[in-house]
CSV table of C-alpha atoms in Angstrom, one decimal:
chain,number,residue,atom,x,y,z
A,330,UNK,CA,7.2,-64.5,-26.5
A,331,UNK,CA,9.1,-61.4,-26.2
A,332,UNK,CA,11.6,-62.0,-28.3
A,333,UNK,CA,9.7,-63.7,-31.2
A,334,UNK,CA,7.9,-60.4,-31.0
A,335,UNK,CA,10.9,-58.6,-31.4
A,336,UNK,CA,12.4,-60.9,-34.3
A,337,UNK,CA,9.2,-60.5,-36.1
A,338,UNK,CA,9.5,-56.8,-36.0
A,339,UNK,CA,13.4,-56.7,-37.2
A,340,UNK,CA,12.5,-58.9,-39.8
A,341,UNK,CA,9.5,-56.6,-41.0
A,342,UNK,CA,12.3,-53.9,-40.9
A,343,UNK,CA,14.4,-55.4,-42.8
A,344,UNK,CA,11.9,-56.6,-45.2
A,345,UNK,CA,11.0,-53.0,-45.5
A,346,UNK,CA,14.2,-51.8,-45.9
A,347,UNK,CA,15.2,-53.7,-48.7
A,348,UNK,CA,12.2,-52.8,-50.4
A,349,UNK,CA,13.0,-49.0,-50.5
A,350,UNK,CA,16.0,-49.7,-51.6
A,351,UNK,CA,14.9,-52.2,-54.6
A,352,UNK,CA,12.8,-49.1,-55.5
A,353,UNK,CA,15.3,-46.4,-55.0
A,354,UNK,CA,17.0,-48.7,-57.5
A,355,UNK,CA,14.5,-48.9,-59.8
A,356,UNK,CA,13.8,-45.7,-60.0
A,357,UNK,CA,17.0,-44.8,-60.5
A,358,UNK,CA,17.3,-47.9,-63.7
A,359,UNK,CA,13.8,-45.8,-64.9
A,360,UNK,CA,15.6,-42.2,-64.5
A,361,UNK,CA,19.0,-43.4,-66.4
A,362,UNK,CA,16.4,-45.1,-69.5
A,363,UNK,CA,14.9,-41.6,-69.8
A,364,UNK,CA,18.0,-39.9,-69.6
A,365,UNK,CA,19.2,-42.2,-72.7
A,366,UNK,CA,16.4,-41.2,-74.8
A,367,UNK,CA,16.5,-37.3,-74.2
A,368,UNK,CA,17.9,-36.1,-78.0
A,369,UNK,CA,21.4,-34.9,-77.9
A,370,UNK,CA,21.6,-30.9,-79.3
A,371,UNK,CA,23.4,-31.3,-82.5
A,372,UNK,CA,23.7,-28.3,-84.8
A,373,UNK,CA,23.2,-31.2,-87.7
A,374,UNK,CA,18.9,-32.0,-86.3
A,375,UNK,CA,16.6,-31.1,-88.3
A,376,UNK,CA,13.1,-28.6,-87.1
A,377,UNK,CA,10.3,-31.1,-86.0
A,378,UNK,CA,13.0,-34.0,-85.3
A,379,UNK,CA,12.5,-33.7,-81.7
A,380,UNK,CA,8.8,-33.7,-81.4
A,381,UNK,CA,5.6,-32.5,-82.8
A,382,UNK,CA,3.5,-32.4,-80.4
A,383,UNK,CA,-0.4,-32.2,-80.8
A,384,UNK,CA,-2.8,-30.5,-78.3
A,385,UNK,CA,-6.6,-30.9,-78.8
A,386,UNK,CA,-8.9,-28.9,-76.5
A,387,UNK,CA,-9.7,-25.9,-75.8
A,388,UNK,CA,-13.4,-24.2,-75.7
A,389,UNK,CA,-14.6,-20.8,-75.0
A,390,UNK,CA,-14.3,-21.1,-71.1
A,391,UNK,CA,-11.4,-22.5,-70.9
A,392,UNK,CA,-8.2,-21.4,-73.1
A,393,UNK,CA,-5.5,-21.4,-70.4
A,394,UNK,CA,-5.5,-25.9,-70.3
A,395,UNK,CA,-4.2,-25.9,-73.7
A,396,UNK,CA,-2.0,-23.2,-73.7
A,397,UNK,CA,-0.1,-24.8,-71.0
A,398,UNK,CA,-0.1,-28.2,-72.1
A,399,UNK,CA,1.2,-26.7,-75.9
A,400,UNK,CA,3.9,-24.7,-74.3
A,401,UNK,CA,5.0,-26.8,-71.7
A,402,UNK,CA,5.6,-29.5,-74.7
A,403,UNK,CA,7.9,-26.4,-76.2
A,404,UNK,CA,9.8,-26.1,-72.6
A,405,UNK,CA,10.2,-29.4,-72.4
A,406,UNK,CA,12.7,-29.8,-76.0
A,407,UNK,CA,9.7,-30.5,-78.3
A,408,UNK,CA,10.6,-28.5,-81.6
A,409,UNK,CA,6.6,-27.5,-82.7
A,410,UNK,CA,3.6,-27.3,-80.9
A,411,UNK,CA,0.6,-27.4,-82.5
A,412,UNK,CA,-3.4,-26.4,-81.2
A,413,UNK,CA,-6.9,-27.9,-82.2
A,414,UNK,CA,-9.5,-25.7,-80.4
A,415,UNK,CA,-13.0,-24.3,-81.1
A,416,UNK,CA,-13.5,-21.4,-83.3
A,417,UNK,CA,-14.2,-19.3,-80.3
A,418,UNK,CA,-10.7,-19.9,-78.3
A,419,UNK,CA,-8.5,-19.5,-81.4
A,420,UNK,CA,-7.8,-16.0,-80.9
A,421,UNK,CA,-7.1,-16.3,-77.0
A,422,UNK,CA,-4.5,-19.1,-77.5
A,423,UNK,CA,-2.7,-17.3,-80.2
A,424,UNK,CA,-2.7,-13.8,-78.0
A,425,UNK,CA,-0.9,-15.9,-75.2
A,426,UNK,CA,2.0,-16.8,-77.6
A,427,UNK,CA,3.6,-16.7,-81.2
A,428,UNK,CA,5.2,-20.1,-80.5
A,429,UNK,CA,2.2,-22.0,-80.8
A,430,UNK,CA,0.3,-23.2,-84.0
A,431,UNK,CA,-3.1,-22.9,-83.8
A,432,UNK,CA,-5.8,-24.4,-86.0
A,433,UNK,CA,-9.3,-23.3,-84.5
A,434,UNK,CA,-11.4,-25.7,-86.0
A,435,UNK,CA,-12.6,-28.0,-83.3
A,436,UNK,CA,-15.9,-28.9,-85.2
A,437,UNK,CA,-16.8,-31.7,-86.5
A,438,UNK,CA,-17.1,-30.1,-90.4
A,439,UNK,CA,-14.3,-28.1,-90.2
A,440,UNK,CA,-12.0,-30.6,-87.9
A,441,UNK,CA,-12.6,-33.2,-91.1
A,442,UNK,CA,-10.9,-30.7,-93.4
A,443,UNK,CA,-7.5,-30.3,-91.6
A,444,UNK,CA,-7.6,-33.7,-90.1
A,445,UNK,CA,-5.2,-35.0,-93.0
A,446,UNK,CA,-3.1,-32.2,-93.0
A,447,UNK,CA,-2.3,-31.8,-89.2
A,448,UNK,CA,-2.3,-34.7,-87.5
A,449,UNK,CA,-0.5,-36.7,-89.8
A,450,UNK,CA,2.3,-34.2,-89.2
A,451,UNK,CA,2.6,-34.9,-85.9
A,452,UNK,CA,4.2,-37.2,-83.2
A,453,UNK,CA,2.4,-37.3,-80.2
A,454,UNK,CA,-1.7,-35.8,-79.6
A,455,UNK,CA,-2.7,-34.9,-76.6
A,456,UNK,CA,-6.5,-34.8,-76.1
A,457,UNK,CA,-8.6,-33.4,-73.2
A,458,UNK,CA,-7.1,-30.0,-72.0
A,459,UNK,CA,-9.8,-27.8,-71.6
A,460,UNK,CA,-11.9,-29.3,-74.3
A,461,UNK,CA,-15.4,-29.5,-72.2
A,462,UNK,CA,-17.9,-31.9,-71.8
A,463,UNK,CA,-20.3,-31.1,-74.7
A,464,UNK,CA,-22.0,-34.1,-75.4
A,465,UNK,CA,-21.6,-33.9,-78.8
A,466,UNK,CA,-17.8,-34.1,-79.0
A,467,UNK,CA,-17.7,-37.4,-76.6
A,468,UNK,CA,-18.2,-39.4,-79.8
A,469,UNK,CA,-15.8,-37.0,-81.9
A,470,UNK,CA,-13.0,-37.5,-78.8
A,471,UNK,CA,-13.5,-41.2,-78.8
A,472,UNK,CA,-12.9,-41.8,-82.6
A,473,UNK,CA,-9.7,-39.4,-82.6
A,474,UNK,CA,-8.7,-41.8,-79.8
A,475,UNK,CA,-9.0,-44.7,-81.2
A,476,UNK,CA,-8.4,-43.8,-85.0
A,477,UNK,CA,-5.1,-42.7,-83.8
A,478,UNK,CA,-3.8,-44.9,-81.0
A,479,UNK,CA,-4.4,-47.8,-83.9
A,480,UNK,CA,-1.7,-46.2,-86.1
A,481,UNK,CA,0.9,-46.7,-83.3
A,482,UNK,CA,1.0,-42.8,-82.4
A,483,UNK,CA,1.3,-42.3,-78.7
A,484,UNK,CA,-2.2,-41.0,-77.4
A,485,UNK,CA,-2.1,-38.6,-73.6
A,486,UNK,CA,-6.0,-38.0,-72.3
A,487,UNK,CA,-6.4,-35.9,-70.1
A,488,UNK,CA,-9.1,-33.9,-68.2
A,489,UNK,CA,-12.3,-33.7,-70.2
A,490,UNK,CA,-11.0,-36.1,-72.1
A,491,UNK,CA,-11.4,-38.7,-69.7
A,492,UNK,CA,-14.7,-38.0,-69.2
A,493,UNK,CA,-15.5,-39.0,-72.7
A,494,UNK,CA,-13.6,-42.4,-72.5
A,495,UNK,CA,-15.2,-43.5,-69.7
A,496,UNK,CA,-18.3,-43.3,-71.2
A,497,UNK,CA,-16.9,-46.8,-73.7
A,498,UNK,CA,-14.0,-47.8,-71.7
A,499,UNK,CA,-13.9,-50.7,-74.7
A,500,UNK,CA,-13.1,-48.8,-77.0
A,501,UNK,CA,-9.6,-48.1,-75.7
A,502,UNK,CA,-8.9,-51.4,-74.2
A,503,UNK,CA,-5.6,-52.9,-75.4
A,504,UNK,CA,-4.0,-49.8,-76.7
A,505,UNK,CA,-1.1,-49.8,-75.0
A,506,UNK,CA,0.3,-46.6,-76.6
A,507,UNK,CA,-2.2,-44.6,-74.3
A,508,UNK,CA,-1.6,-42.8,-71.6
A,509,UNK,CA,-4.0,-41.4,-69.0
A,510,UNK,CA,-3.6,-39.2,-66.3
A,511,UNK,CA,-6.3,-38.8,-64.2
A,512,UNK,CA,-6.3,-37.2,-61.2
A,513,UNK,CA,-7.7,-38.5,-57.2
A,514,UNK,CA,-11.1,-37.5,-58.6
A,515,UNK,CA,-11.3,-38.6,-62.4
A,516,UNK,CA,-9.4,-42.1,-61.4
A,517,UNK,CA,-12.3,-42.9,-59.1
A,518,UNK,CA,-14.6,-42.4,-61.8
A,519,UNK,CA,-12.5,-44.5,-63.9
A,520,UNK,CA,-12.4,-47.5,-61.5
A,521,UNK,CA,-16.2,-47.0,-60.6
A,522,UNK,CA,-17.0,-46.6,-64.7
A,523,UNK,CA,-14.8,-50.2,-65.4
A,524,UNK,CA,-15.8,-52.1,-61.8
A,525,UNK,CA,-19.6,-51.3,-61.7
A,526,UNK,CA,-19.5,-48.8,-58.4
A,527,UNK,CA,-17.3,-50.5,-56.9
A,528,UNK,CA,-15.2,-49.0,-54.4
A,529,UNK,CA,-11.2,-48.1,-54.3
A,530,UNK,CA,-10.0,-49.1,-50.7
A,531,UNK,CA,-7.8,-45.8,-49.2
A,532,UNK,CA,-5.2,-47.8,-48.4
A,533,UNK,CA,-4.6,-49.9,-51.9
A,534,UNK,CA,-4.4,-46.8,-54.1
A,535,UNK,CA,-1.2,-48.5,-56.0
A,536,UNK,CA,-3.1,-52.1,-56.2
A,537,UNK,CA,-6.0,-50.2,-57.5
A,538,UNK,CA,-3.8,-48.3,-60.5
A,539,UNK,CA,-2.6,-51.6,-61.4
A,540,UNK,CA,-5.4,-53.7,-61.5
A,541,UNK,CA,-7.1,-50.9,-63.7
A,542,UNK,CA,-4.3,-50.6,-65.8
A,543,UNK,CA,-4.4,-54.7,-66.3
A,544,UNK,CA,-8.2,-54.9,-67.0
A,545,UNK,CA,-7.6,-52.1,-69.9
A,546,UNK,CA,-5.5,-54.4,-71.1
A,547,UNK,CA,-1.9,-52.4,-70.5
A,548,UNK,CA,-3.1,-48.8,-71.2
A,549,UNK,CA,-0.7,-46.7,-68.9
A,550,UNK,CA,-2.5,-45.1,-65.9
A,551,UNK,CA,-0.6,-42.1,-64.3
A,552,UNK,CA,-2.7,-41.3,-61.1
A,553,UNK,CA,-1.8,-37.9,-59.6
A,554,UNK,CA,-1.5,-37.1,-56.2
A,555,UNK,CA,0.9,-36.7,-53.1
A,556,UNK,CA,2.5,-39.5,-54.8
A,557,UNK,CA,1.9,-40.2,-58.5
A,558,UNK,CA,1.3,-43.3,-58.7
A,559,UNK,CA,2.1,-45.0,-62.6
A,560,UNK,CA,1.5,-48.9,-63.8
A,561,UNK,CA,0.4,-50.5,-67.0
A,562,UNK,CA,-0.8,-53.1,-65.3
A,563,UNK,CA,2.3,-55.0,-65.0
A,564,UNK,CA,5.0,-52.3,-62.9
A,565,UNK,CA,4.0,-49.7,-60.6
A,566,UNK,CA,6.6,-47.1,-60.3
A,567,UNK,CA,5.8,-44.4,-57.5
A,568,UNK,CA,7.4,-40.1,-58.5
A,569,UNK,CA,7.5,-39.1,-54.8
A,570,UNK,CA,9.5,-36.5,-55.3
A,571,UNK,CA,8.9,-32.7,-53.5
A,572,UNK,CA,6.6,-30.7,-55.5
A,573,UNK,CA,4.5,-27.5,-54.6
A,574,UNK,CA,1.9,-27.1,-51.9
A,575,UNK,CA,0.3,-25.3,-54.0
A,576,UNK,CA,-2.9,-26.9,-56.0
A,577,UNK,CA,-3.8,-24.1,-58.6
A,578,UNK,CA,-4.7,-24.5,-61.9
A,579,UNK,CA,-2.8,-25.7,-65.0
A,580,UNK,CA,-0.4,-28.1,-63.3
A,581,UNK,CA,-2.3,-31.3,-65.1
A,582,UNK,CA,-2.1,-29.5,-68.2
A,583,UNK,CA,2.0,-28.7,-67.8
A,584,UNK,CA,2.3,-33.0,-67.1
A,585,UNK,CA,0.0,-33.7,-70.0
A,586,UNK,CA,2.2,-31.3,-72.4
A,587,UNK,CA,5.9,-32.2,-70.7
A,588,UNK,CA,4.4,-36.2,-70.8
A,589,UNK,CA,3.6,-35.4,-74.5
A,590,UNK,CA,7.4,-34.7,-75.5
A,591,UNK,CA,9.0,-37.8,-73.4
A,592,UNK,CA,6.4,-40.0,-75.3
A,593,UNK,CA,8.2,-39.0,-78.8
A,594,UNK,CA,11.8,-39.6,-77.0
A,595,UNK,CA,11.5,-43.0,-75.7
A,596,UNK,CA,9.2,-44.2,-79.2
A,597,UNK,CA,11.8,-43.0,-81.0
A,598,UNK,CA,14.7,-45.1,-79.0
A,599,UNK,CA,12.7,-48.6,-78.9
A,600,UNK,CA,15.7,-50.3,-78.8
A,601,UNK,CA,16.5,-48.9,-75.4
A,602,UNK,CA,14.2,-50.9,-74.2
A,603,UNK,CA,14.9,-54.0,-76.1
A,604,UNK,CA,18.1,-53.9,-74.0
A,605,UNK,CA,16.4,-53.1,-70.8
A,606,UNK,CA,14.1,-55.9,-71.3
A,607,UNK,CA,17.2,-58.8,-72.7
A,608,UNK,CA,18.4,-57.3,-68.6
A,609,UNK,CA,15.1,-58.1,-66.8
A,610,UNK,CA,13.5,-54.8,-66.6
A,611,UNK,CA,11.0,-54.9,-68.6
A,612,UNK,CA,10.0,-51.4,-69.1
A,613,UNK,CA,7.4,-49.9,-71.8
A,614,UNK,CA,8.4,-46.6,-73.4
A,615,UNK,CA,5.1,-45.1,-71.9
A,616,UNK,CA,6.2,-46.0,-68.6
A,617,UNK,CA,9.2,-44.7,-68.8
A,618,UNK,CA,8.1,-41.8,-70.4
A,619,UNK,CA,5.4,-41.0,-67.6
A,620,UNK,CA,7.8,-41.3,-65.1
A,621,UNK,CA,10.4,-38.7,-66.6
A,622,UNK,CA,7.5,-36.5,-67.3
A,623,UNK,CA,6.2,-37.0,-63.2
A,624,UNK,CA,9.9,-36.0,-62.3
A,625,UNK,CA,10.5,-33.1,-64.5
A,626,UNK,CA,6.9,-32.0,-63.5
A,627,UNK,CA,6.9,-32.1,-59.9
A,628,UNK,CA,10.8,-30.5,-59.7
A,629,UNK,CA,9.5,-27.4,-62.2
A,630,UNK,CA,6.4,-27.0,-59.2
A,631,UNK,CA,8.9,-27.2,-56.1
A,632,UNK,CA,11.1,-24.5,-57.8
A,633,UNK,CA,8.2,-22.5,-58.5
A,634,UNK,CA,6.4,-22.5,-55.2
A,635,UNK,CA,10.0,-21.8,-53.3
A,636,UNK,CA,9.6,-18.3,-55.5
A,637,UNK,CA,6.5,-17.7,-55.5
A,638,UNK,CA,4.9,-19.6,-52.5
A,639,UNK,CA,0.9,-18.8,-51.6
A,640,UNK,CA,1.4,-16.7,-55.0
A,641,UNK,CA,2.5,-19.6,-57.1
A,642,UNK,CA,0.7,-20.1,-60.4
A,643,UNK,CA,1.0,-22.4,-63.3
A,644,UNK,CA,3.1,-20.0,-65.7
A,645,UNK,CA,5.1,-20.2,-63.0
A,646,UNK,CA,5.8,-23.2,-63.5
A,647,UNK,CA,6.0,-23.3,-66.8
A,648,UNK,CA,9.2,-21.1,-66.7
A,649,UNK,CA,11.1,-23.2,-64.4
A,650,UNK,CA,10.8,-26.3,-67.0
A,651,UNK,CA,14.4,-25.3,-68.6
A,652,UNK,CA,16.3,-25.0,-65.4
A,653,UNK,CA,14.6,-27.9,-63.7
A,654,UNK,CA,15.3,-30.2,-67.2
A,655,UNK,CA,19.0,-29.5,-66.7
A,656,UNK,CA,19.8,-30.1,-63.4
A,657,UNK,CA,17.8,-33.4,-64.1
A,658,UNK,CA,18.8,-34.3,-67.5
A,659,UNK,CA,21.9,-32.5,-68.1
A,660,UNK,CA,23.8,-31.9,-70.9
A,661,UNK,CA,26.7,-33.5,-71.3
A,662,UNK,CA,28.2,-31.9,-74.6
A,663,UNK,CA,31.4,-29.2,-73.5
A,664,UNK,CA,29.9,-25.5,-74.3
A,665,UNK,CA,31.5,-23.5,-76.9
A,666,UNK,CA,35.1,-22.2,-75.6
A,667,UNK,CA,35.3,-19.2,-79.1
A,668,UNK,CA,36.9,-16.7,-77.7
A,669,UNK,CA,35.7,-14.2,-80.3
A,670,UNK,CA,31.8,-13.4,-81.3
A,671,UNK,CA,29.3,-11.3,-82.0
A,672,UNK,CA,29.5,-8.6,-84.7
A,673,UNK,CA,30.2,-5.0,-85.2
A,674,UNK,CA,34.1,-6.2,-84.2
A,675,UNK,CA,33.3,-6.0,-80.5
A,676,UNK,CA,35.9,-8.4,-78.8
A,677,UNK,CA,34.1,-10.9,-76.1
A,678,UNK,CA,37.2,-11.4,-73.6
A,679,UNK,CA,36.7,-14.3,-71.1
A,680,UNK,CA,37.6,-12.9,-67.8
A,681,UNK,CA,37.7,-16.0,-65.0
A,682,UNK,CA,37.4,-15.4,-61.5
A,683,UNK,CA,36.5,-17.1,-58.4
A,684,UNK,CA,34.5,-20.4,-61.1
A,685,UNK,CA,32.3,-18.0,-62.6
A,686,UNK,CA,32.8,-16.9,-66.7
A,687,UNK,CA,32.1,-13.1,-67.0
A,688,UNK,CA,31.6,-12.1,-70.2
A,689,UNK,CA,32.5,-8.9,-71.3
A,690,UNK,CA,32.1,-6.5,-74.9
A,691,UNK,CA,34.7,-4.4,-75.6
A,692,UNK,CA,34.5,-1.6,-78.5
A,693,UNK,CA,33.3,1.8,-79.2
A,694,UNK,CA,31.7,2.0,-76.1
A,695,UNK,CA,30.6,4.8,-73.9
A,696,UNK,CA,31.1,5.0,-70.6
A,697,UNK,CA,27.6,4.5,-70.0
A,698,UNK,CA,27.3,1.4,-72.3
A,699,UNK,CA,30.8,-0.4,-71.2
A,700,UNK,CA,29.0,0.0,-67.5
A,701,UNK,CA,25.5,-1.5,-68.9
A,702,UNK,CA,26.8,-4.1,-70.5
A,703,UNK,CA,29.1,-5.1,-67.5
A,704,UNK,CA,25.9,-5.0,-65.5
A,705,UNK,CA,24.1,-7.4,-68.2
A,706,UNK,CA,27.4,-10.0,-68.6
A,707,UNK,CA,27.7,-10.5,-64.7
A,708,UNK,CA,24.3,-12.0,-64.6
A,709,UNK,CA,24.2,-12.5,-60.6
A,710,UNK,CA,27.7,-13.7,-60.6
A,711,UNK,CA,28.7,-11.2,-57.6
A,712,UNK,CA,32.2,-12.8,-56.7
A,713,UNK,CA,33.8,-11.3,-60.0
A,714,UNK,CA,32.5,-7.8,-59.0
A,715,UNK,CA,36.3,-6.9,-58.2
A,716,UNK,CA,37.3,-8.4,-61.6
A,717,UNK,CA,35.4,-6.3,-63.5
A,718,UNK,CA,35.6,-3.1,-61.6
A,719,UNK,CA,39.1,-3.6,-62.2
A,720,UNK,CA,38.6,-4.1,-66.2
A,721,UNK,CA,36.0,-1.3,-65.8
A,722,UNK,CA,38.4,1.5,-64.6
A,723,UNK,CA,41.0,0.5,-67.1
A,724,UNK,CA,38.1,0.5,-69.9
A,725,UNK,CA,37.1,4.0,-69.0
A,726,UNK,CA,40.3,5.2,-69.3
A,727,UNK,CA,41.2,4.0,-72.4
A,728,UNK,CA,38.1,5.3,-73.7
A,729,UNK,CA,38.9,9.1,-72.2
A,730,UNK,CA,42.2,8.3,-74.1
A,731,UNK,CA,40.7,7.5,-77.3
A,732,UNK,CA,38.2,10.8,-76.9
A,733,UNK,CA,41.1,13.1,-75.9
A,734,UNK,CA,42.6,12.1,-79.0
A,735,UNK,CA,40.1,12.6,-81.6
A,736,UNK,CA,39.5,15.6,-79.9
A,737,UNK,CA,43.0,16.1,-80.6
A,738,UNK,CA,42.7,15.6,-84.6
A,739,UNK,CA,39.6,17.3,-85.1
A,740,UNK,CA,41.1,20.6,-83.5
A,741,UNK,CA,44.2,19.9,-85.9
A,742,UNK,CA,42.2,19.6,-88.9
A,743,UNK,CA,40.6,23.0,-88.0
């Protein structure tokens, strides 16, 4: 008895075993799809070409959701960002940056006008941030929903904007260009609002994403959590990956916006995954989306709260986007080796020392200036401090040399 005890248990480790590893594999497939559909940076693209991304929310108490969803879109690689919001958050949004374009005409009069001329510019909408749960925009959210998800344009509700769906889950069933993102809170009202009260056991949270996802007939669930959990019903792909301890405000919002920008990637590379799927992995761009979104997302909040810690805060966030998207998706494309630029005809010499590039302008420069812009070219690169003291004492005294000599000429002149 013993023994079969103790085969039973080896074999459940093995079993388990092999399962992380068939994940770790498929995640890994997933992470290489997205990495396909990021757009290279060619001199040759065109503005808008990588994404115009919608955000619609916003109301007087809350301005900050779709400021971060808009701009986080913009971090991301999205080229324009645009913002639907009531009248009375226009001028907020707009005060928190000139990189966003903001329409503030979330009525339903004035939202009829622009209708036309905004969102048929765009790629991707995302609906919910911030927007509020006025009852008399649930109607107004659902028929933006639906209007738009049955063009083909991929749809991210979020927030308050679940809230309104719930209220006629039928309305988006079958749209499989939808993506929701609920968190532990708004995806238990989801399940209760499609199962009649009934409850999510603790221990099935991934069953329960997927069998939501499969009665809405394929619309993309993103549950956030510890884990975030994402299925459309057919996969379930778990983003496990560190992220901050830290629960303040705005980090839904920075998914929904970076979420908003892999959407237009992977639509626009479809035949990615026709190959993926001729392989066996059948993959949906919205899943694969939602996944590069989790991992870009919950890297940007790890590198963020190791700054910042107990003082971490979305914007935080926001500006570690860049870095994070790099080390994740990184370029491949050799950076430009000119060894001459700028204007003014300042010389840029390429000193190399120790790995690091220091950059350094040489012209009429001052003592003080040849020293700032030292200072600005080394950029934390300590290890070529010897370099360019070096280049900065022989700088300083070719500049005394060129001052003792126009000296020189003036007094000859005289």
């Amino acid at each position: 008895m013993i023994h079969l005890a103790l085969f039973r248990r080896l074999n459940l480790l093995k079993l388990l075993s092999r399962k992380a590893n068939m994940c770790t594999e498929r995640h890994c497939e997933v992470l290489e799809v997205v990495r396909r559909c990021v757009p290279k940076l060619d001199a040759s693209s065109r503005k808008g070409q990588n994404g115009r991304i919608c955000v619609i929310g916003g109301s007087y108490q809350y301005t900050g959701a779709p400021y971060f969803a808009a701009i986080s879109a913009l971090k991301t690689g999205a080229d324009l960002s645009f913002v639907i919001c009531a009248p009375e958050a226009g001028q907020a949004i707009k005060a928190y940056s000139p990189e966003l374009i903001v329409f503030p005409v979330l009525t339903q009069d004035a939202f009829a006008e622009v209708q036309e001329e905004v969102l048929s510019r765009v790629d991707v909408i995302i609906i919910g941030p911030g927007i509020g749960r006025r009852a008399e925009l649930v109607p107004f959210i659902l028929r933006i929903v639906c209007e738009m998800a049955r063009t083909g344009m991929p749809i991210v509700v979020d927030a308050d904007g679940l809230n309104a769906v719930m209220t006629n889950l039928d309305a988006i069933r079958g749209l499989k260009n939808i993506v929701m993102t609920p968190n532990a809170t708004e995806f238990d009202r989801l399940f209760k609002a499609e199962f009649e009260g009934r409850v999510i056991v603790t221990e099935d949270t991934l069953g329960a994403v997927k069998l939501l996802a499969a009665k809405l007939q394929n619309v993309t669930i993103v549950r956030k959590g510890p884990t975030d959990i994402i299925s459309d019903g057919i996969h379930v792909l778990e983003c496990a990956e560190p992220c901050s301890l830290r629960r303040c405000g705005g980090q839904g919002d920075v998914l929904s916006g970076v979420l908003g920008t892999f959407l237009h990637w992977t639509r626009r590379n479809s035949e990615l995954f026709v190959e993926s799927n001729s392989g066996g992995a059948q993959y949906t761009p919205t899943l694969v989306a939602a996944y590069g979104a989790c991992r870009l997302t919950r890297e940007s909040s790890r590198c963020a709260f190791e700054r910042h810690r107990r003082g971490m805060v979305a914007s935080d966030m926001v500006r570690e986007i860049p870095q994070c998207f790099t080390r994740i998706f990184p370029d491949l494309q050799p950076p430009s080796t000119s060894s001459r630029s700028g204007s003014g005809g300042e010389e840029v010499m390429h000193e190399k020392y120790a790995g690091s590039i220091v950059l350094l302008r040489v012209g009429n420069l001052t003592k003080h200036g040849l020293l700032g812009s030292i200072g600005r070219s080394l950029g934390g690169h300590f290890q070529a401090v010897v370099v360019c003291l070096h280049i900065l004492l022989v700088s300083i005294g070719c500049v005394e040399e060129e001052e003792a000599e126009a000296e020189g000429r003036n007094r000859h002149r005289k």
